[in-house]
Coordinates of C-alpha atoms and ligand atoms in Angstrom, one line a residue:
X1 CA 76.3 83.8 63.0
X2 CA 77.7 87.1 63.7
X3 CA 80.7 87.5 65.9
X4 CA 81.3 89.7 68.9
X5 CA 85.1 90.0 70.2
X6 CA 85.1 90.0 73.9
X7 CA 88.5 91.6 74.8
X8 CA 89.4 90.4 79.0
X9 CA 87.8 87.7 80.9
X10 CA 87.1 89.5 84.1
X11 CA 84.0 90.8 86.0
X12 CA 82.4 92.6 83.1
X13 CA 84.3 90.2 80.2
X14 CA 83.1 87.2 81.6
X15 CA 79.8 88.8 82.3
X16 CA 79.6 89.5 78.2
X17 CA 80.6 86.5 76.9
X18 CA 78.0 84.3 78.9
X19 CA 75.1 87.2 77.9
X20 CA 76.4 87.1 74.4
X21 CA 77.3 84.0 73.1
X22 CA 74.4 82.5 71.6
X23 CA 73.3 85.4 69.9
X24 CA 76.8 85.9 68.5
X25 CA 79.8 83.8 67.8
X26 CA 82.0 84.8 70.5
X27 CA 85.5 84.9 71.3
X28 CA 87.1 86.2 74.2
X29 CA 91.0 86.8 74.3
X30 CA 92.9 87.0 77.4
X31 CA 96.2 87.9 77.8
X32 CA 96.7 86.0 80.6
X33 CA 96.6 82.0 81.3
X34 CA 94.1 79.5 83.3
X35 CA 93.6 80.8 86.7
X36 CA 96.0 78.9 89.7
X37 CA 95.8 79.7 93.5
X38 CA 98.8 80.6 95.1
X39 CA 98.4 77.3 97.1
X40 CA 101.4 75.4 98.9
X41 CA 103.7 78.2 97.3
X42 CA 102.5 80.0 100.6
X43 CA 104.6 78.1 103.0
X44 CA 107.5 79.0 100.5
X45 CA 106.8 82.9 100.8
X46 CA 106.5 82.7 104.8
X47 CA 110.0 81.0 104.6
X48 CA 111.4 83.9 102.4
X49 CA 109.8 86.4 104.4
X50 CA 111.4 85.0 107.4
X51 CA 114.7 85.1 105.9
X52 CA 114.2 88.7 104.6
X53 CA 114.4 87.5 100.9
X54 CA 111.1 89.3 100.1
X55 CA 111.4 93.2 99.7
X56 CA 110.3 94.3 96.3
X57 CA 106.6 93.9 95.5
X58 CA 107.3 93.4 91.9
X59 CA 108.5 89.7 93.5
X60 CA 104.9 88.6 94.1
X61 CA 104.7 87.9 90.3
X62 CA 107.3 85.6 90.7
X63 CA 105.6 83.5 93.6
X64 CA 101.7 84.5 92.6
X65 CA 102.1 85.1 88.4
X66 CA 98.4 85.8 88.2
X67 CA 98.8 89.1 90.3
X68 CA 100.3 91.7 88.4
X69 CA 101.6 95.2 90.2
X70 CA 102.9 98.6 89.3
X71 CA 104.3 101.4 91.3
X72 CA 103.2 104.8 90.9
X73 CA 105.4 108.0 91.0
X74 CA 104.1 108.5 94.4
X75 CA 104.8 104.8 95.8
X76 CA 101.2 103.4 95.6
X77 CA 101.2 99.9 94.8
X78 CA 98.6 99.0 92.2
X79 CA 97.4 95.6 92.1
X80 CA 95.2 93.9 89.3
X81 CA 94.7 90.1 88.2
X82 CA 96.0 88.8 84.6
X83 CA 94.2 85.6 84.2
X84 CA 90.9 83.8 83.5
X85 CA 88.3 85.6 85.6
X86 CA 90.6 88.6 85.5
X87 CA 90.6 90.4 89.2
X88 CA 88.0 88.5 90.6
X89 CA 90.0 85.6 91.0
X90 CA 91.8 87.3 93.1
X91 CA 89.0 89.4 95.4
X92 CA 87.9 89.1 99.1
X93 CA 84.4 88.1 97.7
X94 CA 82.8 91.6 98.6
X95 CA 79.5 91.8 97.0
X96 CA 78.1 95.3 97.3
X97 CA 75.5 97.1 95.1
X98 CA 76.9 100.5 94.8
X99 CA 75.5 102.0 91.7
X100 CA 74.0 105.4 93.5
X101 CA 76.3 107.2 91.3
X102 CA 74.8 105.4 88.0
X103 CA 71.5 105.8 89.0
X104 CA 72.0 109.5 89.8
X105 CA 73.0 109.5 85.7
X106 CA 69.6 107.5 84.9
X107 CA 71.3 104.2 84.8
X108 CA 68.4 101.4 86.0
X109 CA 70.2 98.4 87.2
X110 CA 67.3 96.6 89.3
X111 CA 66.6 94.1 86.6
X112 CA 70.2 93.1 86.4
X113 CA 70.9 93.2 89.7
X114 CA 68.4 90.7 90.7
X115 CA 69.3 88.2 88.1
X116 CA 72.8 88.3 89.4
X117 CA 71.6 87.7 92.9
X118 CA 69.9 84.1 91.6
X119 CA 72.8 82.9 90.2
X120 CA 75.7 83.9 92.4
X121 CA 75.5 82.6 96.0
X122 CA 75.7 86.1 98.0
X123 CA 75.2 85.9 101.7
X124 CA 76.8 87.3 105.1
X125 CA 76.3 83.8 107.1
X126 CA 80.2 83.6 107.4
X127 CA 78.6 85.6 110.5
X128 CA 78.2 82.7 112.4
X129 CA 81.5 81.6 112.4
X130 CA 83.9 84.6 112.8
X131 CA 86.8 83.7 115.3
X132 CA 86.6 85.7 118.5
X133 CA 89.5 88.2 117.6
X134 CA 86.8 89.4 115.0
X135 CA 83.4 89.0 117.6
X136 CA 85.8 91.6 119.6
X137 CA 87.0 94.1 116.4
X138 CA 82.9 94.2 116.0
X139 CA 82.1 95.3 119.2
X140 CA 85.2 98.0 119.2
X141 CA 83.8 99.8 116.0
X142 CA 80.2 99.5 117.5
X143 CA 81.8 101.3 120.9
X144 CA 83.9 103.7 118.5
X145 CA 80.6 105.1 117.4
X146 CA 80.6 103.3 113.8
X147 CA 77.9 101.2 112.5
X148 CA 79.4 98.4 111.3
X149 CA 77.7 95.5 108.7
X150 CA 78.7 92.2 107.9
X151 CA 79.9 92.0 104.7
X152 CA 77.8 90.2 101.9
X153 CA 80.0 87.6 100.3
X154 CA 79.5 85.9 96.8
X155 CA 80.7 82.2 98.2
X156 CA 79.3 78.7 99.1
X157 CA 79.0 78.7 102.5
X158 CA 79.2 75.0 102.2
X159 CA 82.7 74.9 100.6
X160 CA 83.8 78.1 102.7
X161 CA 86.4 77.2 105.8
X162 CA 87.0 80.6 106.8
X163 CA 90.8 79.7 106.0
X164 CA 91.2 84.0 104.8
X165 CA 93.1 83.2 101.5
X166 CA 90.3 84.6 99.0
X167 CA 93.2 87.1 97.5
X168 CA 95.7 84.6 97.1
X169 CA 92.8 82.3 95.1
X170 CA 90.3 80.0 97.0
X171 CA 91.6 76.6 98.0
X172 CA 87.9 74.9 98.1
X173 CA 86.3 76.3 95.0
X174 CA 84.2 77.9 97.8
X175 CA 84.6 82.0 96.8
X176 CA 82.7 83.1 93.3
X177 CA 84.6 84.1 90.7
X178 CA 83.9 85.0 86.9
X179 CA 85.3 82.1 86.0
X180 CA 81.9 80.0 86.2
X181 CA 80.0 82.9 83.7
X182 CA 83.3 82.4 81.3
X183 CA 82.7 78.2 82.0
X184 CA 79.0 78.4 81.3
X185 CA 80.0 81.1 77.9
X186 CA 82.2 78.5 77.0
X187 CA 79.4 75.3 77.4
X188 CA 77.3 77.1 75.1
X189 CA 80.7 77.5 72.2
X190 CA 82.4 80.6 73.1
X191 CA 85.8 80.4 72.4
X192 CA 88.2 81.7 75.3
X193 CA 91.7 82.2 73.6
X194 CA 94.5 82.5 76.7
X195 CA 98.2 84.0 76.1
X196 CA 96.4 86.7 73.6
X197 CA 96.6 90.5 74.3
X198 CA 94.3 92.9 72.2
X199 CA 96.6 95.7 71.1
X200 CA 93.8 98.1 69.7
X201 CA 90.8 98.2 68.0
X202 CA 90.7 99.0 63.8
X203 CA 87.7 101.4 62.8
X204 CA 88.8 102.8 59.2
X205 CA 85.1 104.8 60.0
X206 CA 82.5 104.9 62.1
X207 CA 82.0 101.5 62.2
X208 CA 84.8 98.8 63.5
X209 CA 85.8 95.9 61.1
X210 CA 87.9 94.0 63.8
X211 CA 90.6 94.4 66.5
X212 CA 94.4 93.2 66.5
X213 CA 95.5 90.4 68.7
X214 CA 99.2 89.4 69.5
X215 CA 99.5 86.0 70.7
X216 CA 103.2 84.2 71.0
X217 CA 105.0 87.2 69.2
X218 CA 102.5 87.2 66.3
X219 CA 100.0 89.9 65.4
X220 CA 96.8 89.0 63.5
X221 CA 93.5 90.7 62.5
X222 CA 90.4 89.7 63.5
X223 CA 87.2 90.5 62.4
X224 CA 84.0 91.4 64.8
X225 CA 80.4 92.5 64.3
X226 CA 80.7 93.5 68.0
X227 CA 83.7 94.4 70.1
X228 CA 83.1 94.5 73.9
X229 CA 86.3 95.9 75.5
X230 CA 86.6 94.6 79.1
X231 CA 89.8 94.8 79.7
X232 CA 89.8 96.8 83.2
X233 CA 90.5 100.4 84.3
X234 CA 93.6 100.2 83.5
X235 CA 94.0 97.7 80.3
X236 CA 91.1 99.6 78.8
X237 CA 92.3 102.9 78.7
X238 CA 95.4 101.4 76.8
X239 CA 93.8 99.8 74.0
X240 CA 91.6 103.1 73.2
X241 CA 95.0 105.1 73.6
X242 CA 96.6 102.8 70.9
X243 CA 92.8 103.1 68.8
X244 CA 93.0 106.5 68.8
X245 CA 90.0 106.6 70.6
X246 CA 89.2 109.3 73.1
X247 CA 89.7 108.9 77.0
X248 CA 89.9 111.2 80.0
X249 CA 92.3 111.6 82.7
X250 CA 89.5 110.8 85.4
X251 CA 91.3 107.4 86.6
X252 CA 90.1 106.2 90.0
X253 CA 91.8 103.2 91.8
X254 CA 90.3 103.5 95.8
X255 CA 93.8 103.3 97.8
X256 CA 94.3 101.0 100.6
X257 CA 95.6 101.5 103.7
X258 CA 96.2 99.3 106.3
X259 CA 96.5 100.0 110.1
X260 CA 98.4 97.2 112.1
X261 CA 99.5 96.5 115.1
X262 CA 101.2 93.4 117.2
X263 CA 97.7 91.3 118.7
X264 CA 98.9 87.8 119.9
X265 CA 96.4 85.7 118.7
X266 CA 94.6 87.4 116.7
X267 CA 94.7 84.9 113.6
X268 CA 92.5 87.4 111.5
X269 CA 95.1 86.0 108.5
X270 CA 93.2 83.0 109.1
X271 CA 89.7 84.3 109.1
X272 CA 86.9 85.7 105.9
X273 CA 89.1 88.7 104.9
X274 CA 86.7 92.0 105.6
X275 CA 83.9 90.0 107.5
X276 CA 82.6 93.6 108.3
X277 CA 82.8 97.0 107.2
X278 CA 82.1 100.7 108.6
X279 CA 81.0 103.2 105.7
X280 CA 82.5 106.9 106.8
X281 CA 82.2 110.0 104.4
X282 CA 85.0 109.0 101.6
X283 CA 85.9 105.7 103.0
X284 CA 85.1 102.7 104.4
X285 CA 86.9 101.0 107.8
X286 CA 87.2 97.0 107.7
X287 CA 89.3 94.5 109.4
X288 CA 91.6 93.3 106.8
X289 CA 94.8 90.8 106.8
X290 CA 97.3 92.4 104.4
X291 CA 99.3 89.7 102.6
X292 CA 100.8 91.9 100.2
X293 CA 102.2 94.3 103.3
X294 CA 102.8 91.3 105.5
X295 CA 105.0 90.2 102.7
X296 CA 106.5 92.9 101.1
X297 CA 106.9 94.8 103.8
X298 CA 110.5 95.2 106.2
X299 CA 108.0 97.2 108.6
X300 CA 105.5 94.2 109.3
X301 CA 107.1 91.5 111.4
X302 CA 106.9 88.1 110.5
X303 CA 104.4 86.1 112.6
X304 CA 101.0 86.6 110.8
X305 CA 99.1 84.7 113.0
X306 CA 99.9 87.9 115.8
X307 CA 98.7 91.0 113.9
X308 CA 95.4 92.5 113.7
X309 CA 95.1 95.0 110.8
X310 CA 92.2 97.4 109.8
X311 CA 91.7 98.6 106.3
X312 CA 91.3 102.3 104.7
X313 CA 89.3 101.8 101.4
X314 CA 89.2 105.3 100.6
X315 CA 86.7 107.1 97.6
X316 CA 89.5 108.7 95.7
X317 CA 89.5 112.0 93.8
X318 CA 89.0 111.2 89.7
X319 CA 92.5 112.2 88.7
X320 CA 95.0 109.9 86.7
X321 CA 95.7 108.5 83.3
X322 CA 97.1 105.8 81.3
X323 CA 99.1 106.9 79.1
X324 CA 102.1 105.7 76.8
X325 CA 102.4 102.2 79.1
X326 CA 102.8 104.9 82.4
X327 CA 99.8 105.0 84.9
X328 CA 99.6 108.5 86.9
X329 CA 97.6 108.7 90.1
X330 CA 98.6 110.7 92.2
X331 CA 97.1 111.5 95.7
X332 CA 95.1 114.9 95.9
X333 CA 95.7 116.9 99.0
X334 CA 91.7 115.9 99.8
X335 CA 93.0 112.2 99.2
X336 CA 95.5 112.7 101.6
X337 CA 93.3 114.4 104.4
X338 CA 90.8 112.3 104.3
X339 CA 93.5 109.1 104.8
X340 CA 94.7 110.8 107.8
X341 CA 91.3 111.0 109.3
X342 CA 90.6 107.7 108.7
X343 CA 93.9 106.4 110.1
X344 CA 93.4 108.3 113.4
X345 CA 90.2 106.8 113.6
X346 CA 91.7 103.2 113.1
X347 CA 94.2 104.1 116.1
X348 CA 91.2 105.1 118.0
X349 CA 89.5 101.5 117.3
X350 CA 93.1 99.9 118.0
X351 CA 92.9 101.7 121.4
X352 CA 89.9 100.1 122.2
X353 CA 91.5 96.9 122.7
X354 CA 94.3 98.0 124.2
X355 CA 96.6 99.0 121.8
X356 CA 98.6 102.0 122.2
X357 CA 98.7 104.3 119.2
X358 CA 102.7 103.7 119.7
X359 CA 102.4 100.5 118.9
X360 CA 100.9 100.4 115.5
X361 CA 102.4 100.7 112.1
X362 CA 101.2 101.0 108.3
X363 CA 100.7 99.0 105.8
X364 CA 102.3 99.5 101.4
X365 CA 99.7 102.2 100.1
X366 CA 98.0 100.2 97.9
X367 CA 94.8 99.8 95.2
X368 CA 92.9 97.5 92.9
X369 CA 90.0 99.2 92.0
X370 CA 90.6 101.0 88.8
X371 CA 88.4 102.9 86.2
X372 CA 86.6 105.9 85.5
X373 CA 88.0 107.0 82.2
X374 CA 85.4 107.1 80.3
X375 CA 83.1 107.4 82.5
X376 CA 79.3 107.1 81.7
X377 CA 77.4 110.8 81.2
X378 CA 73.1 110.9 81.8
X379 CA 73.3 111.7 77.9
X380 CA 74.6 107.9 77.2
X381 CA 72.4 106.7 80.4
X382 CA 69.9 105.4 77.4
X383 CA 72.5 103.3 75.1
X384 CA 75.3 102.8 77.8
X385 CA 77.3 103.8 74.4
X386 CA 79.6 106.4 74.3
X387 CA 79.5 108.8 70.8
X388 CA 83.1 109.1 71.0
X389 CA 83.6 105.2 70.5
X390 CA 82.6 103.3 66.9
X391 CA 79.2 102.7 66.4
X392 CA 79.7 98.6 67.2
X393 CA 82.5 98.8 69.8
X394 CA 81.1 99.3 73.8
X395 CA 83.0 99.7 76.6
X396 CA 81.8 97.1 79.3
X397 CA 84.0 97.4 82.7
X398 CA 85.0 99.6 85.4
X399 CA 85.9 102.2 82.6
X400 CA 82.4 103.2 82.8
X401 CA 81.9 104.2 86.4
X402 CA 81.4 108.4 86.9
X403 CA 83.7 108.3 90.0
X404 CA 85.6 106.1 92.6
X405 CA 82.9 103.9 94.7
X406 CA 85.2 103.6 97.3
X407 CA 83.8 100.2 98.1
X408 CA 84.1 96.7 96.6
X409 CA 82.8 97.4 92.8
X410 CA 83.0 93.5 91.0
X411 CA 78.9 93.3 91.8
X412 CA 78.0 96.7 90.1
X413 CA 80.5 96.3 87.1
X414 CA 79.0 92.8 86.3
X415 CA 75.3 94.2 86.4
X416 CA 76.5 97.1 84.3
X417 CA 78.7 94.9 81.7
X418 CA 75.1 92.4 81.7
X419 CA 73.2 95.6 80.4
X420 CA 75.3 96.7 78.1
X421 CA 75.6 93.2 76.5
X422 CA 71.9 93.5 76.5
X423 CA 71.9 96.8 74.5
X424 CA 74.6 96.1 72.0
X425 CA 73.3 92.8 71.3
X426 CA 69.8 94.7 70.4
X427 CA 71.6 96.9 68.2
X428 CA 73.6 94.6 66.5
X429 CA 73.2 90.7 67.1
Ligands
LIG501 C1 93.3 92.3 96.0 C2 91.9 92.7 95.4 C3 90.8 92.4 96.1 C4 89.5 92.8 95.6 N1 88.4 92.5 96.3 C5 87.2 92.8 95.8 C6 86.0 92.4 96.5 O1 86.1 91.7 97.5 N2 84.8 92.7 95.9 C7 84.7 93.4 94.8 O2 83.6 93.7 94.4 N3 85.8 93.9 94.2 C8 87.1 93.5 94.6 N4 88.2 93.9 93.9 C9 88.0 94.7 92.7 C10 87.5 93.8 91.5 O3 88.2 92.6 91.4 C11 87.6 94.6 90.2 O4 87.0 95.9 90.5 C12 86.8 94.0 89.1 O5 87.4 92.7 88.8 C13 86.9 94.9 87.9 O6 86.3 94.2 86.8 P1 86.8 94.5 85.3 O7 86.0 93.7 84.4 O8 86.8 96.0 85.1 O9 88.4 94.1 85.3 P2 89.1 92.8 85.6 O10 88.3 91.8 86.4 O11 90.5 93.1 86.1 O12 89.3 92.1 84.1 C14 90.1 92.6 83.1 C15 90.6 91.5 82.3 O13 91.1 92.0 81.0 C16 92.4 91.4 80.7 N5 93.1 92.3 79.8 C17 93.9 93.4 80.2 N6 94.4 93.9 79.1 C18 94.0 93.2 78.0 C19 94.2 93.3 76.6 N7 95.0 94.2 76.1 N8 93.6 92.4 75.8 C20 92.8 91.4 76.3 N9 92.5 91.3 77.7 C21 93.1 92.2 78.5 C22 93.0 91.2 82.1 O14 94.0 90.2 82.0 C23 91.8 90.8 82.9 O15 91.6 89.4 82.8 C24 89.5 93.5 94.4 C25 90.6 93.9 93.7 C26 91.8 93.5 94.2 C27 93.1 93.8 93.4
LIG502 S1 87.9 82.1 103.3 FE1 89.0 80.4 102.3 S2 87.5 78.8 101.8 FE2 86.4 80.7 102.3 S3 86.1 81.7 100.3 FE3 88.0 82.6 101.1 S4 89.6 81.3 100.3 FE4 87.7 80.2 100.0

């Protein structure tokens, strides 16, 4: 059988190897290891936190090694997941369809979509159960004018305790990750190889014979039919720099910002993160316990189980690279005006239950969204293949999207990596 060469087990990774394997031999390689929750390490953190131990982020890989960060010039954190299941290990279980943008290019997702929606639970029911502090945030947005929707999340209902640790991995198996498509890949004899980066692809012509893999200090070649890079917006990017393969400086991460403030009781760190959200023009508004700002922090007080904190999620301008191991993003001045919109109207929600604009504080600028640079064109809506790339090597993740979605993007990448499986597998398998 031919072999395809699945580079990253996340969202869109995952996705390809489960649609693949079968119709190729495949092997995925994942730089990272098998996935762990942060589990009881969490009491630990709260005990450095209160003794002011914790003040770099670049500690949370220490206490949390799946989470990786950098810093950007400008301060903002980025945050992405180095493990099985990549990033969506380490989500709030958002499942949004936001592919408007893909569509406008000619880009039919329906079929995709709807398989995804039989096999992943999706569902808002967490509803039913949301703790009083968040019955109350509801009703503030709906008096602030906003319209806000309970949030679809891809979890078992069953399993799910509303116990708000979906970013630091779920304790009950309850929140959906990508590592059930890379389980049921690897039932049918795909071959998941852990500790292994992909350094670049090798295309002596127009064609690809392979891609090189380090794994413990050693490089090797490996030879592929198919290549499926899927190694995120930002671990993409790389490996075509190192290729020599094209790329643009369009990179998109959708900053967060969090709005806090002192709420006895509030216990939203114990409750779904973002049970609901608010779409405005550029961003989105949802109630959001920041562990990486709670932690990290000085500002934030210790005593989680007191602060109520709303989320910025804004729709960034397409401007950033990777490039020589750096990532660039910086903040355009329309980034920055539309953040101080959308913070003023998080004060004005705070207000609502009695919280004095003196009162509240921000959260670490911070984003895990990332892609855009090489972003799909209605010329390649056909093949979902860019002409810049080797005939047999497709790009698969968040790489792909025209422009920042602002919004939780796992859903769309997964029906977009599912199609473009599809395609290459009909060129090549
Ligand atoms: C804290 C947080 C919360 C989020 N919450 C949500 C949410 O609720 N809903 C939602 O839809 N989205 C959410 N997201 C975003 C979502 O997780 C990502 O958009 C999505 O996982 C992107 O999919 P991807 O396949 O592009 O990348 P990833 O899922 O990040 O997968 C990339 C994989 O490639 C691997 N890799 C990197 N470099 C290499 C290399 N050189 N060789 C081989 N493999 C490599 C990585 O280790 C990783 O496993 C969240 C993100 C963060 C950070
Ligand atoms: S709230 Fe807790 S139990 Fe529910 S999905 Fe998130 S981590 Fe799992």
């Amino acid at each position: 059988m031919k072999r395809a060469v699945v580079v990253g087990s996340g969202a869109a990774g995952a996705t390809a190897a489960k649609a693949l394997q079968g119709l190729f031999d495949v092997i995925v390689y994942e730089p990272g290891r098998e996935f762990r929750p942060l589990g009881p390490s969490l009491r630990f953190a709260e005990k450095l936190k209160r003794a002011g131990l914790l003040l770099n982020v670049r500690q949370v890989g220490l206490i949390y090694p799946p989470m990786r960060t950098a810093r950007t010039k400008d301060g903002m954190v980025l945050v992405w997941g180095r493990t099985t299941g990549g990033t969506t290990t380490m989500t709030a279980g958002n499942a949004l369809r936001v592919d408007g943008s893909l569509r406008d290019l000619g880009v039919d997702l329906d079929a995709e979509f709807g398989e995804l929606a039989a096999e992943i639970p999706i569902s808002d029911v967490h509803r039913a159960r949301w703790r009083e502090s968040t019955r109350r945030l509801y009703e503030a947005f709906g008096e602030a004018g906003l319209d806000p929707r309970p949030m679809p999340k891809m979890a078992d209902p069953a399993k799910c305790h509303g116990c708000g640790r979906c970013i630091l991995g779920c304790p009950t198996g309850a929140k959906w990750d990508a590592r059930r498509f890379l389980d049921e890949a690897r039932a049918k004899g795909a071959r998941v190889v852990t500790g292994a980066k992909v350094e670049k692809v090798v295309a002596p012509s127009d064609r690809a014979s392979g891609v090189v893999v380090r794994r413990r200090g050693r490089r090797r070649f490996v030879a592929a039919d198919l290549i499926i890079l899927a190694a995120g917006g930002f671990g993409t990017p790389a490996i075509l720099e190192r290729s020599g393969i094209v790329r643009e400086p369009r990179l998109s991460v959708d900053p967060v910002l969090c709005v806090a403030a002192p709420w006895p009781g509030a216990l939203q760190n114990r409750e779904v993160p973002m049970p609901f959200a608010a779409g405005l023009e550029g961003f989105i508004l949802s109630p959001y316990f920041d562990f990486l700002s709670y932690f990290f922090n000085p500002k934030w007080p210790a005593g989680p189980d007191d602060i109520v904190s709303l989320m910025i999620k804004l729709a960034d301008s397409n401007e950033g690279d990777v490039r020589g191991g750096k990532i660039r993003k910086p903040l355009t001045s329309s980034d920055r005006d539309r953040l101080a919109l959308a913070v003023r109207l998080a004060e004005d929600v705070l207000a609502r239950l009695g919280i004095p604009r003196a009162k509240t504080y921000l959260g670490t600028l911070n984003a895990g969204h990332p892609g855009g640079m090489l972003p799909l064109t209605a010329a390649a809506a056909g093949t979902l293949h860019d002409p810049r790339l080797p005939a047999n090597v497709y790009v698969a993740d968040a790489t792909l999207l025209p422009g920042s979605l602002g919004n939780p993007p796992s859903l769309t990448v997964m029906a977009l990596a599912r199609k473009v499986s599809r395609l290459a597998a009909g060129r090549f398998a």
